[in-house]
CSV table of C-alpha atoms in Angstrom, one decimal:
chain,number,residue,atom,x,y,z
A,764,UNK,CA,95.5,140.1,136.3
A,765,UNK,CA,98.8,137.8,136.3
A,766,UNK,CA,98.4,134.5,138.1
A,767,UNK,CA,100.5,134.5,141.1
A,768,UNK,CA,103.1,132.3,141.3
A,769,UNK,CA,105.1,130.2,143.6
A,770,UNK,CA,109.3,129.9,143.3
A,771,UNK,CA,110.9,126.9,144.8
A,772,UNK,CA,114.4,126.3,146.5
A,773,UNK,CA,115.6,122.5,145.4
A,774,UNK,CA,117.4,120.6,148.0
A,775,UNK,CA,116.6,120.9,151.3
A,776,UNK,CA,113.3,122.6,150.6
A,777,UNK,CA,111.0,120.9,148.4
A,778,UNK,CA,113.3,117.6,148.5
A,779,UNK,CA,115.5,115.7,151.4
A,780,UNK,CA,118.4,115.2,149.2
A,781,UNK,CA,121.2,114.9,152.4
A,782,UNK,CA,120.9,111.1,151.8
A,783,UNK,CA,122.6,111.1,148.4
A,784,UNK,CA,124.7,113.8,148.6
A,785,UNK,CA,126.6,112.5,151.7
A,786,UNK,CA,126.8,109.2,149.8
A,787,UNK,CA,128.7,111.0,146.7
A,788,UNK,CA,130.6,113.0,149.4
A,789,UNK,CA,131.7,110.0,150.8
A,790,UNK,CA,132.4,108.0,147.6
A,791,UNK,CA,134.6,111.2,147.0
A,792,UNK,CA,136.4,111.1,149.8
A,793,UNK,CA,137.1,107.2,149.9
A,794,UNK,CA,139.2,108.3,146.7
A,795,UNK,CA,141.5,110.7,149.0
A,796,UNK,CA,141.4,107.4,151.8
A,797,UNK,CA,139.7,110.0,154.4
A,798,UNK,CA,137.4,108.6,157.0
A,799,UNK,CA,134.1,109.0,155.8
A,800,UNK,CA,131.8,111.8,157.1
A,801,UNK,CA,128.1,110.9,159.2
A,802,UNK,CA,124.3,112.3,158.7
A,803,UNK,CA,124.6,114.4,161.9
A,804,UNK,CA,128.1,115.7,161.6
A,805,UNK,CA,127.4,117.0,157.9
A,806,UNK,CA,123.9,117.6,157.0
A,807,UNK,CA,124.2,121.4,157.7
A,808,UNK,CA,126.5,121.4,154.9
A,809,UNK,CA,124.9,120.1,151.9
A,810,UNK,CA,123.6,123.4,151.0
A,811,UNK,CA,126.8,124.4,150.0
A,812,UNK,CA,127.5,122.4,147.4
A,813,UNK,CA,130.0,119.5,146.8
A,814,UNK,CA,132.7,121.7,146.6
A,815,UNK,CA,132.6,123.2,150.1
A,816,UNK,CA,131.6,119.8,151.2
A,817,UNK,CA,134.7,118.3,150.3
A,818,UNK,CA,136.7,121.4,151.8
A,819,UNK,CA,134.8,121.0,155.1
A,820,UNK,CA,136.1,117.0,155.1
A,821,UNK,CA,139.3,117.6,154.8
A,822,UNK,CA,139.4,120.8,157.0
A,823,UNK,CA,137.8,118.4,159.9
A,824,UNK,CA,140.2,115.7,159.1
A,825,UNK,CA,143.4,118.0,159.1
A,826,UNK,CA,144.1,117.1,155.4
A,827,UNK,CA,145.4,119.4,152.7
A,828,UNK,CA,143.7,120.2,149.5
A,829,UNK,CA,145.0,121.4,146.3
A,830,UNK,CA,143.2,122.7,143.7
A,831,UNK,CA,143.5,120.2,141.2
A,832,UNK,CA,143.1,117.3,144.0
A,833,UNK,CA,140.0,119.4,144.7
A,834,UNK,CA,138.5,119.4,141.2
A,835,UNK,CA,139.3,116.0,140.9
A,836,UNK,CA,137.2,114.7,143.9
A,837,UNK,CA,134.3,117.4,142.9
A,838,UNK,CA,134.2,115.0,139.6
A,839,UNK,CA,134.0,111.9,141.3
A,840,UNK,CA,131.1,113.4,143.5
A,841,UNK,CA,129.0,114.6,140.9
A,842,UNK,CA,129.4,111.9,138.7
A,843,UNK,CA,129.1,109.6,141.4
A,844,UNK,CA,125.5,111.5,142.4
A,845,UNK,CA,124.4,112.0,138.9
A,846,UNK,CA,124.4,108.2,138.3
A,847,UNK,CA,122.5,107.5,141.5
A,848,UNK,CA,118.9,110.0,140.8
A,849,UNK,CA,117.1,109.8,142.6
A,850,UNK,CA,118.3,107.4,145.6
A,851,UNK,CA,116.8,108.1,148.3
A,852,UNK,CA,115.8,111.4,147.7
A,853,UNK,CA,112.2,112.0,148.4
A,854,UNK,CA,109.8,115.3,148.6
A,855,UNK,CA,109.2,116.6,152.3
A,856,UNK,CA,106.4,115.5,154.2
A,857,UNK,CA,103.1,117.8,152.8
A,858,UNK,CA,104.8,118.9,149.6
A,859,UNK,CA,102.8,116.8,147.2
A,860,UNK,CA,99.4,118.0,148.8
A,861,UNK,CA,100.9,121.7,149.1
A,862,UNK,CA,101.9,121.4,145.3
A,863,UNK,CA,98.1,120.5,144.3
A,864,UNK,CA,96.9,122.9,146.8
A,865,UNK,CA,98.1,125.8,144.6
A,866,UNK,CA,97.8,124.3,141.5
A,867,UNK,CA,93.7,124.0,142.4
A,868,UNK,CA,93.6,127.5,143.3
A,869,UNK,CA,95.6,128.8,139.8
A,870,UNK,CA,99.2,129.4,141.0
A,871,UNK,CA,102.1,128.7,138.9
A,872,UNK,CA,104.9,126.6,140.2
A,873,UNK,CA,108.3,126.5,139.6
A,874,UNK,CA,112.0,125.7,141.2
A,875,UNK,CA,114.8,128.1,141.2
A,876,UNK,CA,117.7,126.0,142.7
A,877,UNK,CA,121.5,126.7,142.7
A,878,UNK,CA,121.9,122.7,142.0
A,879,UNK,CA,123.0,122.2,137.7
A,880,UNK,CA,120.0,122.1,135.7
A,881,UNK,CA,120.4,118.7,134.3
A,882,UNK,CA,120.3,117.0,137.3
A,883,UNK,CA,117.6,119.5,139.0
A,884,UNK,CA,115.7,118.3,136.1
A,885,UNK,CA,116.8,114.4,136.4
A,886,UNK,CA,115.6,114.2,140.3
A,887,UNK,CA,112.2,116.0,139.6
A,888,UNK,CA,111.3,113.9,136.6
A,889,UNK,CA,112.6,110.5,138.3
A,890,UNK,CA,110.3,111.9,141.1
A,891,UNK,CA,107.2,112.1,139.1
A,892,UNK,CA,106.5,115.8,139.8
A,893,UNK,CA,108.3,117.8,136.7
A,894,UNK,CA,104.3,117.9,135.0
A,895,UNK,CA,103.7,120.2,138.4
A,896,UNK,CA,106.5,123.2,137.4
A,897,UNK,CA,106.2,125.5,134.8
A,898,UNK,CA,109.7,126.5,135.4
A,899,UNK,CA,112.8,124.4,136.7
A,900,UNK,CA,116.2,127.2,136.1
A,901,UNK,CA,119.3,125.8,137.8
A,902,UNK,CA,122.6,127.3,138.9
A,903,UNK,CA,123.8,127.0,134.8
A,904,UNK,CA,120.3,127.8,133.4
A,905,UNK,CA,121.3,131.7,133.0
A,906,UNK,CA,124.2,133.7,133.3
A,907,UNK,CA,124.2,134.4,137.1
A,908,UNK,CA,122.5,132.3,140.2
A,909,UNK,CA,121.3,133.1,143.7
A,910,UNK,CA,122.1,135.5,145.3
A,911,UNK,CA,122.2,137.3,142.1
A,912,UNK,CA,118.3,138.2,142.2
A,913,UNK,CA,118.0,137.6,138.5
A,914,UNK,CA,118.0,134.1,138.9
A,915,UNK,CA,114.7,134.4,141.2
A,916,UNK,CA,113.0,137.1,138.7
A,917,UNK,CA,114.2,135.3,135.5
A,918,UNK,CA,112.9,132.4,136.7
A,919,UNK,CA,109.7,134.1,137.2
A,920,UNK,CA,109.3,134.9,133.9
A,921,UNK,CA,110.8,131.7,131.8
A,922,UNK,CA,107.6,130.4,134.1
A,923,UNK,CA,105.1,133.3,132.4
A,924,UNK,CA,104.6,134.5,135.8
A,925,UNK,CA,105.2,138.4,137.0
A,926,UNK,CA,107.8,139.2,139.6
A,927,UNK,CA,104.9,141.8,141.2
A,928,UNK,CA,102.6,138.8,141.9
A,929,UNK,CA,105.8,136.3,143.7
A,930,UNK,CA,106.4,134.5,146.5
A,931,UNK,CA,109.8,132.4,147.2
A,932,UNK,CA,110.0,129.4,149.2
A,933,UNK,CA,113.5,128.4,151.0
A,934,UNK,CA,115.8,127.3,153.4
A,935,UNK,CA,119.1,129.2,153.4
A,936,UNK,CA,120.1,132.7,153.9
A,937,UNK,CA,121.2,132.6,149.8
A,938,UNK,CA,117.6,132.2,148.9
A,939,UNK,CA,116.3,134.5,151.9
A,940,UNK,CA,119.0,136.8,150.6
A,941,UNK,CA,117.9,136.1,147.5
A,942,UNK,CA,114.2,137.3,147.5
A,943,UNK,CA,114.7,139.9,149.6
A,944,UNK,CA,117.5,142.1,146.9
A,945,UNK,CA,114.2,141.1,144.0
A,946,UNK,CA,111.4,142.7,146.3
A,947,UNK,CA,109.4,139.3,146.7
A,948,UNK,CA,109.0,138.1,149.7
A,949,UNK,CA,110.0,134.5,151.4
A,950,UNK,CA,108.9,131.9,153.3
A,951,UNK,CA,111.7,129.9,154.9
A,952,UNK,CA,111.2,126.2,155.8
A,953,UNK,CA,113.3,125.5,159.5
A,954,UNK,CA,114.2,122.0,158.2
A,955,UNK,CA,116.5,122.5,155.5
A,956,UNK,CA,120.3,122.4,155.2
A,957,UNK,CA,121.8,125.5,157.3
A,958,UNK,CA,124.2,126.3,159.8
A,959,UNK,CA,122.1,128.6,161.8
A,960,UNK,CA,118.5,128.9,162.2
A,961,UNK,CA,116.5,130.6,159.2
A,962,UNK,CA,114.8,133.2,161.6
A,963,UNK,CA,118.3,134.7,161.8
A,964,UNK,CA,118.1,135.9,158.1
A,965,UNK,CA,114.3,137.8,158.5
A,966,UNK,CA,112.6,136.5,156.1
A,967,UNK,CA,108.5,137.5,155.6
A,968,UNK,CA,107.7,134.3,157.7
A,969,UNK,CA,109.1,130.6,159.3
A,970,UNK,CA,106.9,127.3,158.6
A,971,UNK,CA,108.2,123.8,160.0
A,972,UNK,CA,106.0,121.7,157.8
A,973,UNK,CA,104.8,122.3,153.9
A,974,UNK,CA,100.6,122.2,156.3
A,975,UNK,CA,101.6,125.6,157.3
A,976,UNK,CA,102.1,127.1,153.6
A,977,UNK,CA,98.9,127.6,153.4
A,978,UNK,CA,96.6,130.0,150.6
A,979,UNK,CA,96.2,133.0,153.0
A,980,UNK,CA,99.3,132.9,154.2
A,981,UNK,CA,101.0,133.6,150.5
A,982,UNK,CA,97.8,135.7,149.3
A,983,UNK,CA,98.7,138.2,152.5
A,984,UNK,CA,102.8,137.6,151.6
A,985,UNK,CA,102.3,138.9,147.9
A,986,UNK,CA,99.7,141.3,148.8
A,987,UNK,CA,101.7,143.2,151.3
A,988,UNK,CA,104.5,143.4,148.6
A,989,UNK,CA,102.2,145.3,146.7
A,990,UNK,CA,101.4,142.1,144.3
């Protein structure tokens, strides 16, 4: 019998990255001598990526954007945020205990994020937890990403685990969206980095803290999916 396994979104699910990204969105956007963005304004954002991020500032500041302006300023935030792992990035309140609760009980763990692979990699090892996944794939790992649900079941694999025997953990519709076209089925975490609240999307079930993930909850998840 396969060992079940676990499958991780990144930022704004296992790990409070907003800090640091609206610091490199900001060091960005001092570049283009816009006003810089705050915490509350923004947070919803990050999800999206640096690219969007930067669109958003300038669409809420009334400033055009070419495209090579726009490439320009992605640079400068990424290279700005890949200097700075981890910052002030840190895991969610209960994710360290929930990460040794399924490791004691024989799950595999592993991270399927749309954020590059070299830097998913940098944060988690600069974190201490990279010994914890057997699997870290990022947006370049393969040829396609979330939503495309190849990511999630090649993920699954590169992590010797079996897409039957699955459960996803999230905060966006991409990853809720995500799961759902790969026949696994999702928890979402309500604390993450959306625009509207994750109960929206339907996913198998809505936890506000990493206490709630709890053994029976994924051993009914994966069994109802047939796993």
């Amino acid at each position: 019998m396969s060992r079940p396994i676990i499958v991780f979104d990144l930022d704004g699910t296992l790990i409070d990255t907003a800090p640091d990204l609206l610091d490199s969105l900001n060091h960005s956007l001092a570049a283009s001598e816009l006003t810089a963005v705050d915490e509350a304004g923004f947070r919803r954002f990050v999800g999206h990526g640096g690219r969007v991020m930067i669109e958003r500032a300038h669409a809420a500041q009334q400033r055009s954007l070419d495209v090579a302006e726009h490439d320009r300023l992605l640079k400068l935030f990424l290279d700005h945020y890949t200097d700075n792992i981890p910052g002030k990035s840190r895991p969610y309140p209960g994710v360290v205990e929930a990460i040794a609760r399924f490791e004691n009980a024989g799950y595999l763990l592993a991270i399927c994020t749309n954020k590059y692979e070299a830097n998913s990699l940098a944060l988690i090892e600069a974190l201490g937890l990279t010994k914890h996944f057997a699997a870290i794939a990022g947006q370049d790992t393969f040829a396609f990403r979330k939503p495309d649900p190849r990511h999630l079941i090649e993920t699954i694999k590169l992590a010797g685990g079996d897409p039957h025997c699955a459960l996803m953990v999230g905060d966006s519709q991409t990853d809720i969206d995500t799961a759902k076209a790969a026949g696994i089925p999702v928890v979402a975490v309500d604390f993450g980095y959306t625009d509207r609240h994750v109960r929206e999307f339907e996913p198998s079930a809505v936890i506000s803290h990493f206490d709630a993930l709890a053994l029976d909850l994924a051993q009914r998840l994966i069994a109802a999916a047939g796993g």
